[in-house]
Amino acid sequence: CSFSFFSSWLPQTVPFRGSHWQTSLLAFRASLPMRAQPMKKKKKVDVKREQAQKDRMKKKIKKLEKAAPEMIPIEDFITPLKYSESNRVRSLPPLSFEETERRVLLLKKWCLFKQKQDKAEKKAIQTLVEAQQEALKELRLESEELYQAAIRRDEGLFPFERDGPNYTPPLPGYDPPEGKCIDITKVYTQ
Amino acid sequence: TAAAPRPWRLFGAMCLLRLPRITQPLEKEEEEMAALMGQIELEKSHYSDHEIRKLEEEEQLRRRKESMYDDDDEAPGKTVIMAQDLEDKWEQKLLQFKAAPRITDADKNNDRTSLNRKLDSNLMLLVKQKLGNQELWLLPQVEWQPGETLRSTAERAMATFLGDHIQAKILGNAPYGIYKYKFPRAIRTEDNVGAKVFFFKAFLQSSDFSQAELKEDYLWVTKDELGDYLKSEYLKKVNRFLLD
């Protein structure tokens, strides 16, 4: 520290120094202060500074969290670039007129077929429901408590699981070939 | 419960269905459509890695034959596996595999008591029962006893004819259909006019069980074959709640 001038000179015989680093009033600071312990700061300032630091860190964290999280890329929607090269395009002869005609007529037949199938299914479900309603009506005429027991919900019914039919029935005594499945799906964390 | 005795006797019957194990054959339109869809997909697609490899190798082969390369210093010891060879190998492997036949022996013999018949349609259980003085083919039924729900009656019917170790999933507490009939005048009394049979549906879960437990005659039939065994009125009511 530099010279410190006092506005009022106190009547003291002992020459006091401006700070304890200055050895005498008129001398400049000769050398760097060498002490064993580092300078002790006052405790109040410490706490305040640490608090201020913590608050700043918290604000930064809040800002980061507020920012919208990065979307996980859906691998299926991104076509890898190697599949859009031109040598990949198939070269086939153009369709003949008969072929297009055949296709259009087939699509129309399919439309009709599917409509008939759908109507038949709906009719079948309708008769199913009607039959059940009739049965419940008769049951109610018979006895009220049986009717109440019948319309109660069956808890054990759902979840209902069933393996669908295959193309060929299972071969008895078939030993499937051994193999290991290594999962290479990429897992993203948000 | 009404104080007056009910004139109708109640029966609970179980329609046990064995679900199809294989897919039904495609109709003509479905086959044509499937072929068309495959063709369109092929036209709209690009070449895959395997196909590009095949094309390049064919090109190389053609160039070699035309310019008549000296093959000896090209590939002295190494054998190059071509894509075509791979395809042939896969084809061979497929031909070696023999799948189980879709039409089983039971189909050929028309053995109606076996469960292995008609794997692509639903099979239902029919049992020969004695009603009054007649022996009839019916869905297994048992008389309702007071104190149990109709569903448990149906379960009891199933257990009486097939034994306790049947795993069947009963679809709900409510009956699916009803068959009402009046007794012939000889037996009819004031408080015993006729009977009501309530039908319940269940799916058979266990694939094979010891059928030796069945005492009476039984049959597993499809919906079309029901007409051979059931009476017309009964058949009409049963057909209403059966989906083909």
Tab-separated table of C-alpha atoms in Angstrom:
chain	number	residue	atom	x	y	z
A	1	CYS	CA	0.000	0.000	0.000
A	2	SER	CA	1.088	3.532	-0.587
A	3	PHE	CA	1.520	6.497	1.683
A	4	SER	CA	-1.519	7.261	3.673
A	5	PHE	CA	-1.958	10.784	4.763
A	6	PHE	CA	-3.874	11.477	7.846
A	7	SER	CA	-5.942	14.585	8.066
A	8	SER	CA	-5.294	15.008	11.684
A	9	TRP	CA	-2.026	14.411	13.337
A	10	LEU	CA	-2.525	12.821	16.648
A	11	PRO	CA	-0.156	13.821	19.387
A	12	GLN	CA	1.680	10.604	19.765
A	13	THR	CA	5.268	9.992	20.220
A	14	VAL	CA	5.291	6.521	18.752
A	15	PRO	CA	5.592	6.737	15.002
A	16	PHE	CA	2.695	4.592	13.827
A	17	ARG	CA	2.450	3.250	10.346
A	18	GLY	CA	-0.403	3.378	7.891
A	19	SER	CA	-0.579	-0.358	7.698
A	20	HIS	CA	1.376	-3.114	9.285
A	21	TRP	CA	3.113	-3.744	5.973
A	22	GLN	CA	4.773	-0.379	6.079
A	23	THR	CA	7.771	-0.517	8.345
A	24	SER	CA	8.019	3.287	8.628
A	25	LEU	CA	5.885	6.187	7.568
A	26	LEU	CA	8.249	7.539	4.999
A	27	ALA	CA	9.517	4.344	3.536
A	28	PHE	CA	7.922	2.564	0.586
A	29	ARG	CA	7.071	-0.967	0.834
A	30	ALA	CA	10.424	-2.635	0.632
A	31	SER	CA	9.611	-6.219	-0.068
A	32	LEU	CA	6.674	-8.522	-0.502
A	33	PRO	CA	5.121	-9.397	2.771
A	34	MET	CA	6.322	-12.802	3.761
A	35	ARG	CA	4.326	-14.481	6.408
A	36	ALA	CA	3.599	-18.052	7.191
A	37	GLN	CA	-0.170	-17.768	7.083
A	38	PRO	CA	-2.159	-16.290	4.238
A	39	MET	CA	-4.112	-13.189	4.973
A	40	LYS	CA	-7.208	-14.009	6.944
A	41	LYS	CA	-10.297	-12.441	5.411
A	42	LYS	CA	-13.131	-11.428	7.586
A	43	LYS	CA	-15.746	-14.192	8.084
A	44	LYS	CA	-18.797	-12.177	7.005
A	45	VAL	CA	-17.418	-11.463	3.583
A	46	ASP	CA	-16.598	-15.160	3.116
A	47	VAL	CA	-20.110	-16.312	3.752
A	48	LYS	CA	-21.557	-13.637	1.509
A	49	ARG	CA	-19.244	-14.431	-1.340
A	50	GLU	CA	-19.921	-18.151	-1.108
A	51	GLN	CA	-23.649	-17.526	-1.035
A	52	ALA	CA	-23.362	-15.326	-4.082
A	53	GLN	CA	-21.388	-18.021	-5.902
A	54	LYS	CA	-23.937	-20.675	-5.047
A	55	ASP	CA	-26.776	-18.503	-6.282
A	56	ARG	CA	-24.996	-17.872	-9.555
A	57	MET	CA	-24.464	-21.615	-10.050
A	58	LYS	CA	-28.125	-22.306	-9.286
A	59	LYS	CA	-29.221	-19.679	-11.769
A	60	LYS	CA	-27.065	-21.261	-14.450
A	61	ILE	CA	-28.496	-24.693	-13.719
A	62	LYS	CA	-32.031	-23.335	-13.888
A	63	LYS	CA	-31.315	-21.709	-17.220
A	64	LEU	CA	-29.995	-24.967	-18.631
A	65	GLU	CA	-32.995	-26.868	-17.391
A	66	LYS	CA	-35.447	-24.319	-18.757
A	67	ALA	CA	-34.008	-24.640	-22.218
A	68	ALA	CA	-36.021	-27.200	-24.219
A	69	PRO	CA	-34.529	-30.695	-23.968
A	70	GLU	CA	-32.874	-31.971	-27.096
A	71	MET	CA	-35.144	-34.304	-29.008
A	72	ILE	CA	-34.125	-37.935	-29.272
A	73	PRO	CA	-33.674	-38.592	-32.995
A	74	ILE	CA	-35.995	-41.274	-34.371
A	75	GLU	CA	-33.715	-43.583	-36.310
A	76	ASP	CA	-36.507	-44.803	-38.581
A	77	PHE	CA	-37.282	-41.375	-39.995
A	78	ILE	CA	-33.760	-40.489	-41.012
A	79	THR	CA	-32.786	-42.190	-44.259
A	80	PRO	CA	-29.054	-42.856	-44.268
A	81	LEU	CA	-27.391	-40.983	-47.110
A	82	LYS	CA	-26.047	-44.075	-48.796
A	83	TYR	CA	-29.538	-45.114	-49.842
A	84	SER	CA	-30.195	-41.981	-51.870
A	85	GLU	CA	-27.378	-42.609	-54.346
A	86	SER	CA	-28.431	-42.801	-57.933
A	87	ASN	CA	-26.973	-46.208	-58.709
A	88	ARG	CA	-29.559	-47.675	-56.413
A	89	VAL	CA	-32.525	-46.841	-58.589
A	90	ARG	CA	-34.057	-49.926	-60.138
A	91	SER	CA	-34.279	-50.021	-63.893
A	92	LEU	CA	-37.419	-51.801	-65.041
A	93	PRO	CA	-39.331	-51.645	-68.298
A	94	PRO	CA	-42.370	-49.343	-68.136
A	95	LEU	CA	-45.794	-50.915	-67.557
A	96	SER	CA	-47.872	-51.832	-70.567
A	97	PHE	CA	-51.396	-50.599	-71.045
A	98	GLU	CA	-52.867	-54.059	-70.377
A	99	GLU	CA	-50.973	-54.291	-67.161
A	100	THR	CA	-52.293	-50.970	-65.833
A	101	GLU	CA	-55.802	-51.948	-66.876
A	102	ARG	CA	-55.499	-55.271	-65.094
A	103	ARG	CA	-54.265	-53.546	-61.962
A	104	VAL	CA	-57.080	-51.030	-61.879
A	105	LEU	CA	-59.717	-53.729	-62.360
A	106	LEU	CA	-58.138	-55.880	-59.672
A	107	LEU	CA	-58.182	-52.995	-57.222
A	108	LYS	CA	-61.868	-52.459	-57.883
A	109	LYS	CA	-62.604	-56.147	-57.336
A	110	TRP	CA	-60.623	-56.024	-54.109
A	111	CYS	CA	-62.595	-53.032	-52.907
A	112	LEU	CA	-65.863	-54.914	-53.433
A	113	PHE	CA	-64.519	-58.053	-51.807
A	114	LYS	CA	-63.394	-56.193	-48.728
A	115	GLN	CA	-66.689	-54.354	-48.457
A	116	LYS	CA	-68.636	-57.628	-48.518
A	117	GLN	CA	-66.296	-59.133	-45.939
A	118	ASP	CA	-66.689	-56.148	-43.651
A	119	LYS	CA	-70.474	-56.169	-43.926
A	120	ALA	CA	-70.582	-59.883	-43.144
A	121	GLU	CA	-68.405	-59.383	-40.074
A	122	LYS	CA	-70.533	-56.549	-38.792
A	123	LYS	CA	-73.686	-58.595	-39.328
A	124	ALA	CA	-72.183	-61.516	-37.426
A	125	ILE	CA	-71.267	-59.286	-34.505
A	126	GLN	CA	-74.774	-57.836	-34.568
A	127	THR	CA	-76.384	-61.288	-34.294
A	128	LEU	CA	-73.951	-62.152	-31.517
A	129	VAL	CA	-74.989	-59.148	-29.485
A	130	GLU	CA	-78.669	-59.793	-30.143
A	131	ALA	CA	-78.408	-63.393	-29.037
A	132	GLN	CA	-76.708	-62.347	-25.839
A	133	GLN	CA	-79.324	-59.693	-25.111
A	134	GLU	CA	-82.088	-62.226	-25.622
A	135	ALA	CA	-80.387	-64.659	-23.262
A	136	LEU	CA	-79.996	-62.002	-20.596
A	137	LYS	CA	-83.633	-60.976	-20.958
A	138	GLU	CA	-84.802	-64.543	-20.415
A	139	LEU	CA	-82.461	-64.903	-17.486
A	140	ARG	CA	-83.881	-61.791	-15.895
A	141	LEU	CA	-87.383	-63.231	-16.226
A	142	GLU	CA	-86.154	-66.310	-14.430
A	143	SER	CA	-84.302	-64.927	-11.479
A	144	GLU	CA	-82.958	-61.509	-10.589
A	145	GLU	CA	-79.940	-62.682	-8.629
A	146	LEU	CA	-78.702	-64.906	-11.419
A	147	TYR	CA	-79.093	-61.985	-13.760
A	148	GLN	CA	-77.051	-59.737	-11.487
A	149	ALA	CA	-74.379	-62.389	-11.217
A	150	ALA	CA	-74.322	-62.674	-14.997
A	151	ILE	CA	-73.896	-58.981	-15.750
A	152	ARG	CA	-71.095	-58.565	-13.237
A	153	ARG	CA	-67.713	-57.749	-14.781
A	154	ASP	CA	-65.336	-60.676	-15.197
A	155	GLU	CA	-62.031	-59.551	-13.706
A	156	GLY	CA	-60.014	-62.511	-14.876
A	157	LEU	CA	-60.857	-62.027	-18.542
A	158	PHE	CA	-58.478	-59.159	-19.390
A	159	PRO	CA	-55.585	-58.945	-20.123
A	160	PHE	CA	-56.300	-61.642	-22.656
A	161	GLU	CA	-53.310	-63.102	-24.481
A	162	ARG	CA	-53.198	-65.537	-27.348
A	163	ASP	CA	-50.534	-66.587	-29.847
A	164	GLY	CA	-51.788	-66.142	-33.352
A	165	PRO	CA	-52.058	-69.003	-35.884
A	166	ASN	CA	-48.973	-69.843	-37.956
A	167	TYR	CA	-48.681	-71.149	-41.484
A	168	THR	CA	-47.781	-74.715	-40.494
A	169	PRO	CA	-48.535	-76.565	-37.246
A	170	PRO	CA	-45.647	-77.029	-34.799
A	171	LEU	CA	-43.314	-79.862	-35.733
A	172	PRO	CA	-43.038	-82.326	-32.831
A	173	GLY	CA	-39.471	-82.866	-31.710
A	174	TYR	CA	-38.033	-79.969	-33.720
A	175	ASP	CA	-34.693	-78.666	-32.481
A	176	PRO	CA	-34.246	-75.046	-33.555
A	177	PRO	CA	-30.663	-74.080	-34.524
A	178	GLU	CA	-28.635	-72.354	-31.843
A	179	GLY	CA	-27.778	-68.720	-32.168
A	180	LYS	CA	-27.020	-65.626	-30.156
A	181	CYS	CA	-28.827	-62.351	-30.587
A	182	ILE	CA	-26.675	-59.253	-30.000
A	183	ASP	CA	-28.736	-56.118	-29.527
A	184	ILE	CA	-27.119	-53.099	-31.175
A	185	THR	CA	-29.902	-50.549	-30.738
A	186	LYS	CA	-28.629	-47.137	-29.675
A	187	VAL	CA	-30.066	-45.954	-26.376
A	188	TYR	CA	-30.450	-42.205	-25.940
A	189	THR	CA	-30.793	-40.550	-22.549
A	190	GLN	CA	-32.451	-37.212	-22.230
B	1	THR	CA	-86.246	-65.079	-5.764
B	2	ALA	CA	-89.944	-65.559	-6.442
B	3	ALA	CA	-92.001	-67.461	-3.964
B	4	ALA	CA	-93.939	-69.292	-6.656
B	5	PRO	CA	-92.011	-72.267	-8.098
B	6	ARG	CA	-90.543	-71.491	-11.454
B	7	PRO	CA	-91.989	-73.640	-14.216
B	8	TRP	CA	-88.768	-73.626	-16.222
B	9	ARG	CA	-85.811	-75.818	-15.401
B	10	LEU	CA	-82.458	-74.185	-15.934
B	11	PHE	CA	-79.485	-75.779	-17.621
B	12	GLY	CA	-75.998	-74.398	-18.141
B	13	ALA	CA	-74.199	-75.536	-21.294
B	14	MET	CA	-70.625	-74.947	-22.295
B	15	CYS	CA	-69.487	-74.384	-25.852
B	16	LEU	CA	-65.804	-75.269	-25.708
B	17	LEU	CA	-63.859	-73.968	-28.708
B	18	ARG	CA	-60.457	-75.101	-29.856
B	19	LEU	CA	-59.039	-72.114	-31.668
B	20	PRO	CA	-57.371	-72.515	-35.063
B	21	ARG	CA	-53.676	-73.384	-35.086
B	22	ILE	CA	-52.876	-72.478	-38.694
B	23	THR	CA	-54.010	-69.727	-41.032
B	24	GLN	CA	-56.899	-70.252	-43.388
B	25	PRO	CA	-56.058	-70.530	-47.089
B	26	LEU	CA	-56.309	-67.266	-49.022
B	27	GLU	CA	-59.227	-66.562	-51.305
B	28	LYS	CA	-58.593	-66.015	-54.999
B	29	GLU	CA	-58.905	-62.226	-54.744
B	30	GLU	CA	-56.650	-62.162	-51.723
B	31	GLU	CA	-53.958	-64.114	-53.546
B	32	GLU	CA	-54.119	-61.886	-56.594
B	33	MET	CA	-53.982	-58.802	-54.430
B	34	ALA	CA	-51.013	-60.125	-52.468
B	35	ALA	CA	-49.141	-60.774	-55.732
B	36	LEU	CA	-49.947	-57.285	-56.985
B	37	MET	CA	-48.806	-55.679	-53.759
B	38	GLY	CA	-45.511	-57.546	-53.941
B	39	GLN	CA	-44.992	-56.404	-57.526
B	40	ILE	CA	-45.695	-52.762	-56.716
B	41	GLU	CA	-43.350	-52.914	-53.760
B	42	LEU	CA	-40.613	-54.321	-55.964
B	43	GLU	CA	-41.120	-51.585	-58.538
B	44	LYS	CA	-41.006	-48.802	-56.014
B	45	SER	CA	-37.986	-50.101	-54.136
B	46	HIS	CA	-34.288	-49.414	-54.553
B	47	TYR	CA	-31.525	-51.943	-54.824
B	48	SER	CA	-30.328	-53.468	-51.567
B	49	ASP	CA	-26.657	-54.085	-50.696
B	50	HIS	CA	-26.934	-57.741	-51.627
B	51	GLU	CA	-28.399	-56.938	-55.035
B	52	ILE	CA	-25.747	-54.333	-55.795
B	53	ARG	CA	-23.072	-56.845	-54.912
B	54	LYS	CA	-24.687	-59.384	-57.211
B	55	LEU	CA	-24.867	-56.891	-60.095
B	56	GLU	CA	-21.236	-55.869	-59.683
B	57	GLU	CA	-20.074	-59.457	-59.614
B	58	GLU	CA	-22.029	-60.226	-62.743
B	59	GLU	CA	-20.390	-57.239	-64.419
B	60	GLN	CA	-16.960	-58.492	-63.373
B	61	LEU	CA	-17.671	-61.990	-64.670
B	62	ARG	CA	-18.830	-60.614	-67.997
B	63	ARG	CA	-15.796	-58.384	-68.370
B	64	ARG	CA	-13.489	-61.274	-67.571
B	65	LYS	CA	-15.076	-63.497	-70.150
B	66	GLU	CA	-14.992	-60.813	-72.835
B	67	SER	CA	-11.460	-59.645	-72.388
B	68	MET	CA	-10.207	-63.097	-71.424
B	69	TYR	CA	-8.068	-62.168	-68.478
B	70	ASP	CA	-5.335	-64.363	-67.326
B	71	ASP	CA	-7.054	-65.676	-64.257
B	72	ASP	CA	-4.106	-67.458	-62.737
B	73	ASP	CA	-2.349	-64.409	-61.374
B	74	GLU	CA	-5.615	-62.764	-60.394
B	75	ALA	CA	-6.858	-65.229	-57.817
B	76	PRO	CA	-4.347	-68.029	-57.300
B	77	GLY	CA	-5.351	-69.389	-53.959
B	78	LYS	CA	-8.248	-67.330	-52.714
B	79	THR	CA	-11.781	-68.385	-53.422
B	80	VAL	CA	-14.164	-65.512	-53.864
B	81	ILE	CA	-17.666	-66.206	-52.592
B	82	MET	CA	-20.145	-64.730	-55.021
B	83	ALA	CA	-23.552	-63.471	-54.041
B	84	GLN	CA	-25.113	-66.021	-56.368
B	85	ASP	CA	-23.398	-68.846	-54.469
B	86	LEU	CA	-24.770	-67.535	-51.224
B	87	GLU	CA	-28.267	-67.495	-52.660
B	88	ASP	CA	-27.914	-71.064	-53.877
B	89	LYS	CA	-26.694	-72.137	-50.484
B	90	TRP	CA	-29.670	-70.526	-48.756
B	91	GLU	CA	-32.050	-72.144	-51.233
B	92	GLN	CA	-30.573	-75.565	-50.499
B	93	LYS	CA	-30.932	-75.032	-46.793
B	94	LEU	CA	-34.584	-74.101	-47.177
B	95	LEU	CA	-35.306	-77.202	-49.232
B	96	GLN	CA	-33.773	-79.368	-46.569
B	97	PHE	CA	-36.238	-78.172	-43.963
B	98	LYS	CA	-39.471	-80.126	-43.858
B	99	ALA	CA	-42.373	-78.411	-42.125
B	100	ALA	CA	-45.270	-80.261	-40.529
B	101	PRO	CA	-48.108	-80.847	-42.971
B	102	ARG	CA	-51.107	-78.555	-42.835
B	103	ILE	CA	-53.513	-81.400	-43.541
B	104	THR	CA	-52.979	-83.936	-40.819
B	105	ASP	CA	-53.661	-87.656	-40.730
B	106	ALA	CA	-56.808	-87.089	-38.735
B	107	ASP	CA	-58.067	-84.969	-41.612
B	108	LYS	CA	-57.474	-87.742	-44.088
B	109	ASN	CA	-59.215	-90.345	-41.947
B	110	ASN	CA	-61.972	-87.932	-40.967
B	111	ASP	CA	-61.494	-88.945	-37.399
B	112	ARG	CA	-63.931	-86.602	-35.715
B	113	THR	CA	-62.904	-87.449	-32.184
B	114	SER	CA	-59.381	-86.126	-32.577
B	115	LEU	CA	-58.319	-82.574	-31.881
B	116	ASN	CA	-55.762	-82.528	-34.672
B	117	ARG	CA	-58.327	-82.221	-37.368
B	118	LYS	CA	-59.107	-79.064	-39.331
B	119	LEU	CA	-56.341	-76.998	-37.836
B	120	ASP	CA	-57.481	-73.842	-39.592
B	121	SER	CA	-60.968	-73.585	-38.064
B	122	ASN	CA	-62.665	-73.615	-34.690
B	123	LEU	CA	-63.618	-77.009	-33.256
B	124	MET	CA	-66.409	-77.428	-30.689
B	125	LEU	CA	-67.139	-80.235	-28.333
B	126	LEU	CA	-70.362	-82.216	-28.789
B	127	VAL	CA	-71.422	-84.876	-26.329
B	128	LYS	CA	-74.111	-87.512	-26.545
B	129	GLN	CA	-76.516	-86.988	-23.675
B	130	LYS	CA	-79.715	-88.634	-22.552
B	131	LEU	CA	-82.639	-86.268	-22.185
B	132	GLY	CA	-85.834	-87.920	-21.042
B	133	ASN	CA	-85.821	-91.033	-23.121
B	134	GLN	CA	-83.846	-89.695	-26.069
B	135	GLU	CA	-80.145	-89.859	-26.751
B	136	LEU	CA	-79.127	-86.624	-28.375
B	137	TRP	CA	-75.953	-84.921	-29.504
B	138	LEU	CA	-75.689	-81.705	-27.525
B	139	LEU	CA	-73.216	-79.204	-26.232
B	140	PRO	CA	-72.279	-80.492	-22.767
B	141	GLN	CA	-74.939	-79.328	-20.341
B	142	VAL	CA	-75.818	-79.914	-16.737
B	143	GLU	CA	-78.810	-78.845	-14.669
B	144	TRP	CA	-78.467	-75.728	-12.574
B	145	GLN	CA	-78.504	-76.195	-8.838
B	146	PRO	CA	-79.640	-73.440	-6.494
B	147	GLY	CA	-76.768	-71.636	-4.854
B	148	GLU	CA	-74.452	-71.413	-7.848
B	149	THR	CA	-74.229	-68.966	-10.707
B	150	LEU	CA	-74.910	-70.113	-14.241
B	151	ARG	CA	-71.255	-69.753	-15.123
B	152	SER	CA	-70.285	-72.250	-12.465
B	153	THR	CA	-72.966	-74.581	-13.815
B	154	ALA	CA	-71.305	-74.405	-17.195
B	155	GLU	CA	-67.904	-75.027	-15.628
B	156	ARG	CA	-69.327	-78.033	-13.836
B	157	ALA	CA	-70.711	-79.302	-17.127
B	158	MET	CA	-67.269	-79.043	-18.654
B	159	ALA	CA	-65.666	-80.804	-15.716
B	160	THR	CA	-68.204	-83.632	-15.761
B	161	PHE	CA	-67.434	-84.498	-19.329
B	162	LEU	CA	-63.759	-83.659	-19.614
B	163	GLY	CA	-62.340	-84.020	-16.132
B	164	ASP	CA	-60.915	-81.439	-13.788
B	165	HIS	CA	-57.634	-80.801	-15.545
B	166	ILE	CA	-59.065	-78.727	-18.339
B	167	GLN	CA	-57.646	-75.265	-18.860
B	168	ALA	CA	-60.268	-73.183	-20.541
B	169	LYS	CA	-60.742	-69.440	-20.597
B	170	ILE	CA	-64.430	-68.676	-20.145
B	171	LEU	CA	-65.369	-65.463	-21.900
B	172	GLY	CA	-67.240	-63.519	-19.288
B	173	ASN	CA	-70.003	-64.100	-16.817
B	174	ALA	CA	-72.924	-63.542	-19.170
B	175	PRO	CA	-74.539	-66.251	-21.290
B	176	TYR	CA	-74.110	-66.057	-25.038
B	177	GLY	CA	-77.351	-67.658	-26.134
B	178	ILE	CA	-80.432	-69.388	-24.945
B	179	TYR	CA	-82.480	-72.355	-26.129
B	180	LYS	CA	-85.945	-72.648	-24.707
B	181	TYR	CA	-88.056	-75.709	-25.182
B	182	LYS	CA	-91.226	-77.136	-23.696
B	183	PHE	CA	-91.399	-80.702	-22.559
B	184	PRO	CA	-93.666	-83.055	-24.469
B	185	ARG	CA	-97.231	-83.109	-23.146
B	186	ALA	CA	-96.755	-86.424	-21.429
B	187	ILE	CA	-94.205	-85.069	-18.945
B	188	ARG	CA	-95.427	-81.526	-18.716
B	189	THR	CA	-96.876	-80.541	-15.369
B	190	GLU	CA	-97.980	-77.261	-13.835
B	191	ASP	CA	-94.603	-76.386	-12.450
B	192	ASN	CA	-92.462	-78.193	-14.948
B	193	VAL	CA	-93.321	-76.678	-18.283
B	194	GLY	CA	-90.013	-76.818	-19.999
B	195	ALA	CA	-86.340	-76.036	-19.832
B	196	LYS	CA	-84.069	-73.132	-20.661
B	197	VAL	CA	-80.523	-73.908	-21.708
B	198	PHE	CA	-78.038	-71.049	-21.335
B	199	PHE	CA	-74.897	-71.297	-23.451
B	200	PHE	CA	-71.472	-70.086	-22.373
B	201	LYS	CA	-68.380	-69.851	-24.526
B	202	ALA	CA	-64.858	-70.847	-23.578
B	203	PHE	CA	-61.524	-71.134	-25.378
B	204	LEU	CA	-59.509	-74.287	-24.863
B	205	GLN	CA	-56.048	-73.355	-23.563
B	206	SER	CA	-54.250	-76.654	-23.059
B	207	SER	CA	-53.312	-78.132	-26.403
B	208	ASP	CA	-53.471	-81.813	-25.514
B	209	PHE	CA	-54.928	-83.636	-22.589
B	210	SER	CA	-55.700	-87.216	-21.744
B	211	GLN	CA	-58.916	-87.744	-23.557
B	212	ALA	CA	-59.412	-91.024	-21.778
B	213	GLU	CA	-61.355	-89.140	-19.161
B	214	LEU	CA	-64.284	-88.802	-21.498
B	215	LYS	CA	-66.819	-91.441	-20.694
B	216	GLU	CA	-69.565	-90.833	-23.177
B	217	ASP	CA	-69.303	-90.367	-26.895
B	218	TYR	CA	-67.833	-87.075	-27.858
B	219	LEU	CA	-66.993	-85.262	-31.068
B	220	TRP	CA	-65.029	-82.233	-32.061
B	221	VAL	CA	-66.785	-80.600	-34.986
B	222	THR	CA	-66.591	-77.394	-36.961
B	223	LYS	CA	-69.499	-75.005	-37.419
B	224	ASP	CA	-70.395	-76.446	-40.816
B	225	GLU	CA	-70.547	-79.977	-39.510
B	226	LEU	CA	-72.847	-79.068	-36.639
B	227	GLY	CA	-75.818	-79.565	-38.925
B	228	ASP	CA	-75.046	-83.275	-39.121
B	229	TYR	CA	-75.643	-83.765	-35.444
B	230	LEU	CA	-77.829	-81.102	-33.920
B	231	LYS	CA	-81.576	-80.714	-34.241
B	232	SER	CA	-82.728	-77.816	-36.383
B	233	GLU	CA	-84.174	-75.532	-33.697
B	234	TYR	CA	-81.234	-76.104	-31.403
B	235	LEU	CA	-78.851	-75.592	-34.285
B	236	LYS	CA	-80.466	-72.285	-35.212
B	237	LYS	CA	-79.951	-70.901	-31.730
B	238	VAL	CA	-76.411	-72.194	-31.477
B	239	ASN	CA	-75.390	-70.790	-34.853
B	240	ARG	CA	-76.369	-67.303	-33.737
B	241	PHE	CA	-73.541	-66.999	-31.274
B	242	LEU	CA	-70.861	-68.788	-33.238
B	243	LEU	CA	-68.503	-66.762	-35.404
B	244	ASP	CA	-67.019	-68.805	-38.166
